[in-house]
XYZ file of C-alpha atoms in Angstrom:
555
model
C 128.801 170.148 130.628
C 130.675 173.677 130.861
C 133.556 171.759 132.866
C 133.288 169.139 130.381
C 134.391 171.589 127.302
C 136.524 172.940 129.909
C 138.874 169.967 129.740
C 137.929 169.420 125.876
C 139.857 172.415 124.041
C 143.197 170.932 122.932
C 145.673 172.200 120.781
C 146.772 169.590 118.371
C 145.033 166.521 116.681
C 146.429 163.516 114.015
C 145.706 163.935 110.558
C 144.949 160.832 108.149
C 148.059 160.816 108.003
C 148.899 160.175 111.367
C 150.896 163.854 111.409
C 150.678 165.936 114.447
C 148.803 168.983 113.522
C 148.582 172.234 115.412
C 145.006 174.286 115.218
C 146.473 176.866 113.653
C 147.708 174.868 110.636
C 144.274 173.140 109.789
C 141.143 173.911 108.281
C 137.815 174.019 110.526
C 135.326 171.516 110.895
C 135.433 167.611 110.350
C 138.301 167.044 108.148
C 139.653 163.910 109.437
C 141.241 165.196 112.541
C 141.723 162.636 115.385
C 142.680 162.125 119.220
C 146.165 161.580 119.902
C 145.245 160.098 123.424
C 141.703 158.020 122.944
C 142.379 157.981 118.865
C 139.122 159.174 118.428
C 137.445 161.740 115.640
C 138.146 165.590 116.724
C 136.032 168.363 115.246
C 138.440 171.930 114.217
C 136.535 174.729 116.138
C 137.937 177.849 114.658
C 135.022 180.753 115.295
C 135.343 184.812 115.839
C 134.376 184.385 119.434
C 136.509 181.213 121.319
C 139.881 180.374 121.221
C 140.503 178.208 118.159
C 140.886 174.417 119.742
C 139.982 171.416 118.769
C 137.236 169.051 120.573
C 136.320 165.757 120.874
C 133.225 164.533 118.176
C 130.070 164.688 120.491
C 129.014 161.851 118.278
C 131.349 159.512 119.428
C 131.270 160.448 123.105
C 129.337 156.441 124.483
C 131.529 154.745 122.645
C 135.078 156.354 123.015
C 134.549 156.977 127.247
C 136.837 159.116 129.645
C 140.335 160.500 127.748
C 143.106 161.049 129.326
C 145.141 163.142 126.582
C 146.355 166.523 127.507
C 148.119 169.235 125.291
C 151.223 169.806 127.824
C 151.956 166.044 127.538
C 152.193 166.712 123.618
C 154.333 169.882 123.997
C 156.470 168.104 126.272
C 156.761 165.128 123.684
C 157.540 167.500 120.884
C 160.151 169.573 123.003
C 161.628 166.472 124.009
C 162.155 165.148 120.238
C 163.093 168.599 119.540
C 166.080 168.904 121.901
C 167.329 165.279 120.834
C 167.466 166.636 117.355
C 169.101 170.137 118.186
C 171.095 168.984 120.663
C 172.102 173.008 121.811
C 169.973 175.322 123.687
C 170.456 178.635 124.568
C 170.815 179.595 128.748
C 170.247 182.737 130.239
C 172.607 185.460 132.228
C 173.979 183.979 135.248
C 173.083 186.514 137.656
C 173.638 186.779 142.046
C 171.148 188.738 144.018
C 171.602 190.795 147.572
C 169.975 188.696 150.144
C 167.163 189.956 151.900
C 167.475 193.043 153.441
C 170.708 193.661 151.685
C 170.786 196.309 149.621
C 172.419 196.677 146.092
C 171.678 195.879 142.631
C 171.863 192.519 139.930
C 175.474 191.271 139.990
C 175.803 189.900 135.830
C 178.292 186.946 136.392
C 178.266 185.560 133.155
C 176.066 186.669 129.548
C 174.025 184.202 127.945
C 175.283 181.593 125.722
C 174.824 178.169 124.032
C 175.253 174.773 125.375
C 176.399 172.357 123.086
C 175.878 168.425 123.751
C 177.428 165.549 122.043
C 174.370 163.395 122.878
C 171.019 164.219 124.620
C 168.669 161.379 126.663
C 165.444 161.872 127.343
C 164.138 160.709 131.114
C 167.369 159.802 132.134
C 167.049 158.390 136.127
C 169.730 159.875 138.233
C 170.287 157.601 141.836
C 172.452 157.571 144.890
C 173.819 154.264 145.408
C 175.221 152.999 148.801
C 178.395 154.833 149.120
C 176.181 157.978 148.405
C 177.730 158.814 145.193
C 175.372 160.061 142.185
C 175.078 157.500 139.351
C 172.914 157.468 135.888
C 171.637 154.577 133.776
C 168.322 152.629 132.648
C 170.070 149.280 133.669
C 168.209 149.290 137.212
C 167.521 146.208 138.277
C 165.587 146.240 141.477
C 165.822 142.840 142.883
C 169.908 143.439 142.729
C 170.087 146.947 143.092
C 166.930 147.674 146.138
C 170.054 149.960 147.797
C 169.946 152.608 144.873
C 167.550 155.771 145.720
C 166.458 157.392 143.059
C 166.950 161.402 143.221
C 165.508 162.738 140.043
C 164.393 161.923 136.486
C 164.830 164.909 134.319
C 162.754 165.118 130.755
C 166.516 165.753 129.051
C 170.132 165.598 129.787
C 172.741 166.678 127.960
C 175.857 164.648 128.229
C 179.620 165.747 126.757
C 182.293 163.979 124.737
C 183.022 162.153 127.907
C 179.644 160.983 128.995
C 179.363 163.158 131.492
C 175.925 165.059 132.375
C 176.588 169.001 131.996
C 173.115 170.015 131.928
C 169.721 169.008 132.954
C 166.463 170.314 131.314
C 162.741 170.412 132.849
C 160.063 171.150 130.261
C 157.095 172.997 132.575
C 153.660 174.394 131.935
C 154.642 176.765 134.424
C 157.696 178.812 136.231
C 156.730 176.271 139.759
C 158.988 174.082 141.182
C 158.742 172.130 144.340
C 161.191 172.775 147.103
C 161.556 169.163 147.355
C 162.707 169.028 143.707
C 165.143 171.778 144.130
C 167.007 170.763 146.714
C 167.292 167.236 145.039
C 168.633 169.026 142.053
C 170.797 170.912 144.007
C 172.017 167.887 145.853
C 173.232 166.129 142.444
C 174.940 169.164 141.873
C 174.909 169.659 137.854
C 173.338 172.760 136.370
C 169.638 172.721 135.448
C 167.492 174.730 133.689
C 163.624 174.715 133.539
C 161.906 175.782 129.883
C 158.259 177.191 129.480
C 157.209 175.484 126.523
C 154.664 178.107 124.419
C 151.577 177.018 123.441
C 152.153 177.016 119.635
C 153.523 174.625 116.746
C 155.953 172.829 116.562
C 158.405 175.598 115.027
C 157.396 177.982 117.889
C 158.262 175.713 119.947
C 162.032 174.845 118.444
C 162.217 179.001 118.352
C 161.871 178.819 122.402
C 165.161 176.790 122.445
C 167.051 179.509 120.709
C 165.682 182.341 122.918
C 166.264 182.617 126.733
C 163.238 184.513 127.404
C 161.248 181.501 128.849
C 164.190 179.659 130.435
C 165.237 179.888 133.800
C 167.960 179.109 135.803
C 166.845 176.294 138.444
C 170.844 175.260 139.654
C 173.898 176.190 138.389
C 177.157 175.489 139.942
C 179.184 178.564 138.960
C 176.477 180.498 140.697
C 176.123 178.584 143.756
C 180.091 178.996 144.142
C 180.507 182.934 143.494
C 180.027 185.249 146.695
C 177.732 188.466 145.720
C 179.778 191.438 145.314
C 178.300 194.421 146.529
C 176.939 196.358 142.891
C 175.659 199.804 143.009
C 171.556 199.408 141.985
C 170.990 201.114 139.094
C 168.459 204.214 138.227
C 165.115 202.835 137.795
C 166.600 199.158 137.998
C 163.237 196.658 138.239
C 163.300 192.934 138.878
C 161.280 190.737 136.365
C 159.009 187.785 137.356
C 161.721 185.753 135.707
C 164.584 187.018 137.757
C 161.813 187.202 140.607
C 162.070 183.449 140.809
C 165.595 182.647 140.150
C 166.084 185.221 143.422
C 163.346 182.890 145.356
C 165.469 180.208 144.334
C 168.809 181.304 145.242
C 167.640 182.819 148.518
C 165.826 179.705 149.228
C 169.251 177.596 150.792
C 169.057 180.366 153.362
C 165.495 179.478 154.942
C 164.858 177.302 157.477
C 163.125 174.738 155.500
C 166.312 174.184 153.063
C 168.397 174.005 156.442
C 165.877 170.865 157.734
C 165.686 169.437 154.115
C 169.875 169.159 154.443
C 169.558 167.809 157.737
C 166.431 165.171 156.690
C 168.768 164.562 153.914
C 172.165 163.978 155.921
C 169.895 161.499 158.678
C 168.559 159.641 155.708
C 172.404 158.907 154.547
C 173.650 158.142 157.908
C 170.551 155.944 158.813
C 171.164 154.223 155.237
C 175.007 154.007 155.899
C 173.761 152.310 159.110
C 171.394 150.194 157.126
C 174.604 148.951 154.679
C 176.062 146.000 154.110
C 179.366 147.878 154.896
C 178.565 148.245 158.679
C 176.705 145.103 158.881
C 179.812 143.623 157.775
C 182.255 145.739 160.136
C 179.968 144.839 162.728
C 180.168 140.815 162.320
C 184.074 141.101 162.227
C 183.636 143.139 165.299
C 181.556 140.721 167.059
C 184.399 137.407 165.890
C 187.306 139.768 166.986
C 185.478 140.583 170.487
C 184.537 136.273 170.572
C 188.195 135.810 170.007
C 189.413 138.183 172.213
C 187.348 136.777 175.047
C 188.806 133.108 174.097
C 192.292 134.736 175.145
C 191.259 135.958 178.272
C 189.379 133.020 179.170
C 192.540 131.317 178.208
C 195.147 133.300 180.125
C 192.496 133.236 183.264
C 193.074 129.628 182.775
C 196.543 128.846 182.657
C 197.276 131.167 186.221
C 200.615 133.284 187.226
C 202.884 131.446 184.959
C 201.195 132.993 181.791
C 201.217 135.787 183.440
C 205.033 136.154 184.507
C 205.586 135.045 180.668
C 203.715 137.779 179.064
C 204.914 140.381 181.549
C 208.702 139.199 180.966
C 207.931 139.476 177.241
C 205.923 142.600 176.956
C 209.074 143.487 178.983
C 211.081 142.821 176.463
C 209.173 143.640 174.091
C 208.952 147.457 175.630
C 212.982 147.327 176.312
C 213.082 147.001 172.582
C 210.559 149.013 171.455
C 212.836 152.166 173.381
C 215.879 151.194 171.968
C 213.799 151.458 168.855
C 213.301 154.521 169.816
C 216.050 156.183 170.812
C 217.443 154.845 167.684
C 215.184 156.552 165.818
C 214.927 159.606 167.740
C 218.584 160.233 167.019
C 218.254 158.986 163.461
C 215.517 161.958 163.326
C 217.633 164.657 165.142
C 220.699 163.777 162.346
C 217.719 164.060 159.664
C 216.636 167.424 161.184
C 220.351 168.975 161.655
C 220.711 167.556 157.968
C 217.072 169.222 157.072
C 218.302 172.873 158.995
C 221.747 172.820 157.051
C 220.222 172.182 153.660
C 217.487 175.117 154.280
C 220.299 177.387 155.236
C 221.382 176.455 151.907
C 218.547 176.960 150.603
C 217.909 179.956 152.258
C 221.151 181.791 151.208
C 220.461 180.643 147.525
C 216.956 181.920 147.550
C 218.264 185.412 148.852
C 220.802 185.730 146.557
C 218.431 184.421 143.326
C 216.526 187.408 145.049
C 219.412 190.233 145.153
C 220.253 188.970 141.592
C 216.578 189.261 140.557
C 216.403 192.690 142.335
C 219.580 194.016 140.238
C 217.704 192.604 137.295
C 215.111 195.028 138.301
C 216.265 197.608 138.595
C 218.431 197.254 135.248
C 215.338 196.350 133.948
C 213.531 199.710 135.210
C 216.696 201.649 133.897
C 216.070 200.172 130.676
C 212.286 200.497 130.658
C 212.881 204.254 131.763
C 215.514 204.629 128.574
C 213.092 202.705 126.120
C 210.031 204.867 127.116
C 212.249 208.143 127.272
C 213.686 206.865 123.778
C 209.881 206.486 122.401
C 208.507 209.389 123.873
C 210.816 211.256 121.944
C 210.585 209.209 118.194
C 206.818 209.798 119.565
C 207.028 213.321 119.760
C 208.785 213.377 116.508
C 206.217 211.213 114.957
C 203.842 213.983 116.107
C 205.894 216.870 114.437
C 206.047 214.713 110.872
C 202.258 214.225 111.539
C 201.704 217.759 111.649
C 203.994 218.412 108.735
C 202.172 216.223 106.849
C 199.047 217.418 107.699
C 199.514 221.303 107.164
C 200.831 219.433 103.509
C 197.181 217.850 103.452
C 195.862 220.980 104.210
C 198.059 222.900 101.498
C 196.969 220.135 98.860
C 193.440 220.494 99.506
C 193.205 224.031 99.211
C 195.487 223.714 95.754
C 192.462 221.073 94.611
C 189.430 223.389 96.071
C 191.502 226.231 93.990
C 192.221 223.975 90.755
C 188.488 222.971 91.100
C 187.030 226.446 91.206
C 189.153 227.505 88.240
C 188.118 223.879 86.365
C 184.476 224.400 87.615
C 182.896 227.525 85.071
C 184.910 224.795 81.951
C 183.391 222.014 83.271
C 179.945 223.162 82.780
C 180.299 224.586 79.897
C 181.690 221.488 78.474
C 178.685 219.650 80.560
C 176.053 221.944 78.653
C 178.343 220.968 75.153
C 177.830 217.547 75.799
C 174.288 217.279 76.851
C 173.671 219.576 73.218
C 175.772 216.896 71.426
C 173.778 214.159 72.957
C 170.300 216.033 72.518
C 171.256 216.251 68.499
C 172.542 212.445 68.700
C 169.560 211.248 69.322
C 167.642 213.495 66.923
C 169.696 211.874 64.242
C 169.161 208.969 65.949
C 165.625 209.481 65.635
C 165.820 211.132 61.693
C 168.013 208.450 60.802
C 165.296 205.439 62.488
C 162.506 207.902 60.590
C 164.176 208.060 57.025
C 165.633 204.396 57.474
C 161.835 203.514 57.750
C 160.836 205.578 55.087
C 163.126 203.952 52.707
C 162.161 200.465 53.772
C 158.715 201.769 52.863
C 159.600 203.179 49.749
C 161.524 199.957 48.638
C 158.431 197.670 49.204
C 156.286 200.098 47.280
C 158.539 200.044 44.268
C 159.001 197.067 44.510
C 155.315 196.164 44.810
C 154.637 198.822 42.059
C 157.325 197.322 39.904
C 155.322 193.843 40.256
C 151.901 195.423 39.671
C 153.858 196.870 36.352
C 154.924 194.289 35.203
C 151.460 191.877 35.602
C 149.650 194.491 33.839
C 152.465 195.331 30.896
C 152.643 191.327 30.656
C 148.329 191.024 30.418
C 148.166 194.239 28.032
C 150.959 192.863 26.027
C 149.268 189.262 25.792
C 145.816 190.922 24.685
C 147.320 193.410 22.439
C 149.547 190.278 20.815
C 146.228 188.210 20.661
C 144.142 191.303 18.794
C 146.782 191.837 16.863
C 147.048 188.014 15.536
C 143.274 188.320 15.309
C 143.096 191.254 13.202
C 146.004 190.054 10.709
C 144.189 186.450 10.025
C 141.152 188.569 9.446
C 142.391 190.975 6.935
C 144.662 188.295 5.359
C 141.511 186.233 4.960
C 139.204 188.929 4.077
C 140.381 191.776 2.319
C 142.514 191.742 -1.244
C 145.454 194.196 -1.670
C 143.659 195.594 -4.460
C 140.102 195.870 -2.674
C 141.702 197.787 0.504
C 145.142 199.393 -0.065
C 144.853 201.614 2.919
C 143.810 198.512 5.572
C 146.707 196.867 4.222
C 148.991 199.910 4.880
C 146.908 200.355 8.488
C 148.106 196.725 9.065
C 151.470 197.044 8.415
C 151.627 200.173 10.678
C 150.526 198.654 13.324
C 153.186 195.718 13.151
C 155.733 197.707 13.019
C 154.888 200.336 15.423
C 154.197 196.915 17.685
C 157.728 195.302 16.990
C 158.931 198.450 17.949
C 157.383 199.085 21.546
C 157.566 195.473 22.182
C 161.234 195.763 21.830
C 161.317 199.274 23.702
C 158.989 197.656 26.638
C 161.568 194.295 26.575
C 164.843 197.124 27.160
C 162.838 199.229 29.544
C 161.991 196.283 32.016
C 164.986 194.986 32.069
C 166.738 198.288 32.964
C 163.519 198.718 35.683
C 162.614 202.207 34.234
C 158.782 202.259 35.583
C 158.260 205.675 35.033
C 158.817 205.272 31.704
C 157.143 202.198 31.520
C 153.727 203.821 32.511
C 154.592 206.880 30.136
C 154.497 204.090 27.206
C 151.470 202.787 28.489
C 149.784 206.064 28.420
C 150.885 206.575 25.069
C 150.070 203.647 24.088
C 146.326 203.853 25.006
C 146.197 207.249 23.069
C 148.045 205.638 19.872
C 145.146 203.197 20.385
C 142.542 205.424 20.778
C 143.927 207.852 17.906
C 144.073 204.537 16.063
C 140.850 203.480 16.210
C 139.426 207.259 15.470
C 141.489 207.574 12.259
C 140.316 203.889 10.944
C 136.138 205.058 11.728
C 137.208 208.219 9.849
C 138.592 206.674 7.141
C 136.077 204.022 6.828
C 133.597 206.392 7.227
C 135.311 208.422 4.014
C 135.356 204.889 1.955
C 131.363 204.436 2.464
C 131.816 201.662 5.732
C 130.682 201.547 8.959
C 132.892 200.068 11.838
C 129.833 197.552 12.547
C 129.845 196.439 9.141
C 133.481 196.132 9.081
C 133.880 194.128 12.385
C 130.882 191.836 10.914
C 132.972 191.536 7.741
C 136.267 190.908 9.269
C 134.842 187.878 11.620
């Protein structure tokens, strides 16, 4: 069971949306998470004590058997697509080691940069065919093509403009490689690089590609070809794993197992060259020539001395002419090499005197050198004297400033201190003025609303006074005689006149707005009133009435 959960702990799961999710982006539990291998429903284990991983459902463990899914096949899926979209990834320092028992220290022959494809394949087959030349391509057909061998498929190559493979990637779990695999790589010759894909999403993943610290160098040409140069090892200078097994891999050609691979390898071609159609057809025109052959001599056995005397008198001749041939040629190739010695005398004396003219040219062109330098040495050294002309200026400038600005300095603060007082009693008057325009917006609406208030209650005391007064005049008109009551009669006319009067004083003072004396009216108005009503209870009091009997009389 323990082994079981062992192989159960996987690091990414399908959504419902058929999206490849990593455990760290999901919630735990059942949430609708499924296999990508078996397709079946995966539980989100995300406790305080485990790893955080998702499992298989126990529930559905009869029905969905044995799965075969694994999380580096997913990594190596997702760095695959990853690549094809980036289509650069960053290598590592190209570095040469001291060979065992050598001493000396990392020889840097080239920083780190970025290789850039034009396109990328994924699990491209690389193959030997029979002349033993390396070819690519899918289009392997092996009924037609049984002589190809195939050397290596890499997870990704990157090919340039013109198609050809610069780079080859492996995608590992780990930093092993098999020798076997090496020394194929390092048989196609092109430069390869193995990546340790992390363990994480998808953008942790892309990240890798862009750092170098889990690529390696597996092959690379430029290193192969560079001798080490002896560097001194520098204080406290430590080897990494990393560069730990790119030096197990470039040491590696010199051990005795690389030297039997080569030879395995170089038996293999020879026994396959053997194997070719090439030699099988050298060897059946071979064979015909030898059958022919062996038809002549049979022949010539045949025909006796005659044949003989016949092809001896014409190889004769054939030899006679053959050394004329010769001799013609030989003295053909003595003219030629007289010819050949005058022309390199020729050339001779014309190359020494190009190089007695070139030497004079040297030398005048020292002489000059020597003038020019002497001649800019000296507008140098004059340059220097203006320089320090121009500097003791500097220097006399400055101090005139750092004088200027100790004199300026004492006025400067005192006009600082006058200008921080000026701003201190701006903004009180900024403030008085905000304080007093507030107060006048305040006093405004309360005249205003006073002026209102007036004017309601002058309008209501004027309409009650207007209505009494009506009242009492249709009373005493209706009532009283001129010769029963001369003094009402005189009260009456009093009081319209005294009325025409402030109603004509109250008309002027609202329309000039003078409330003050508006409410002074009023006051006096009330005491007229009040005086008003006094005198008429004294005065029917003195005539024998009483104000209730009046009041009764008058309604």
């Amino acid at each position: 069971m323990n082994e079981q959960n062992q192989h159960d702990d996987h690091s990414y799961a399908l959504n419902l949306l058929d999206e490849l999710q990593h455990i760290s982006q999901v919630e735990r539990g059942r949430k609708g998470y499924f296999c990508p291998g078996c397709r079946q429903r995966m539980i989100a284990r995300k406790g305080d004590i485990k790893i955080h991983h998702f499992a298989h459902d126990p529930q559905d463990v009869e029905r969905r058997g044995k799965c075969s899914y694994s999380d580096e096949t997913i990594r190596h899926k997702l760095g695959k697509e990853i690549l094809q979209h980036l289509k650069h990834v960053k290598v590592p320092s190209l570095r040469k080691y001291p060979a065992d028992g050598q001493s000396g220290g990392v020889q840097i022959i080239r920083e780190s940069w970025t290789v850039e494809a034009d396109s990328v394949a994924v699990e491209m087959p690389f193959y030997e065919n029979e002349e033993g030349k390396i070819v690519w391509g899918r289009d392997l057909d092996w009924k037609t093509d049984s002589g190809k061998f195939l050397q290596i498929q890499p997870d990704v190559t990157f090919f340039d403009e013109t198609g050809k493979p610069i780079l080859l990637i492996e995608l590992v779990a780990t930093h092993k490689i098999s020798e076997d695999k090496y020394l194929k790589i390092r048989n196609l010759g092109i430069d390869t690089i193995q990546v340790s894909l992390p363990t994480g999403p998808s953008p942790e993943i892309e990240e890798t590609f862009h750092k170098t610290a889990r690529t390696k160098w597996v092959y690379n040409y430029e290193r192969e070809n560079t001798e080490y140069q002896h560097v001194p090892p520098r204080a406290g200078q430590d080897i990494s794993l990393g560069d730990e097994f790119e030096k197990g891999l470039a040491n590696f050609e010199r051990t005795y197992e690389c030297k039997a691979f080569e030879l395995k390898e170089a038996i293999r071609r020879f026994r396959r060259y053997l194997e070719s159609e090439q030699l099988q057809a050298l060897e059946n025109q071979s064979t015909k020539k030898y059958d022919e052959l062996r038809e002549i001599q049979q022949h010539i056995e045949s025909n006796g001395e005659n044949y003989r005397k016949q092809l001896t008198e014409r190889s004769q001749q054939d030899l006679n002419q053959r050394e004329q041939d010769l001799t013609r040629l030989k003295l053909s190739l003595f003219s030629k090499e007289e010819n050949l010695k005058k022309q390199t005398k020729i050339w001779r004396d014309d190359i020494n005197s190009k190089i007695k003219a070139l030497d004079t040219k040297k030398v005048l062109i020292e002489q000059q050198a020597k003038t020019r330098l002497t001649t800019l040495q000296s507008e140098f050294e004059n340059w220097e004297q203006t320089q320090n002309l121009y500097q003791i200026e500097l220097q006399n400038s400055e101090q005139k400033k750092n004088d200027m600005d100790n004199q300026l300095n004492p006025k400067r603060l005192i006009l600082m201190e006058k200008q921080t007082l000026l701003q201190k009693k701006s903004q009180q008057l900024t403030a008085k003025s905000s304080q007093l325009r507030s107060k006048r917006q305040d006093y405004q609406m309360n005249m205003q609303k006073l002026k209102n208030e007036s004017e309601l209650r002058m309008n209501q005391e004027k309409t009650a006074f207007d209505q009494n007064l009506q009242n009492l005049n249709k009373t005493l008109e209706q009532n009283l005689t001129e010769t029963e009551n001369s003094l009402l009669e005189q009260l009456r006319i009093e009081i319209s006149e005294e009325h025409q009067d402030s109603t004509e004083k109250l008309k002027e003072l609202l329309k000039q707005g003078d409330y003050s004396t508006l409410s002074l009216l009023q006051r006096n108005l009330k005491e007229n009133c009040e005086k008003l009503e006094a005198n008429l209870i004294r005065d029917l009091t003195r005539n024998g009435y009483r104000l209730e009997d009046f009041l009764n009389k008058m309604k």
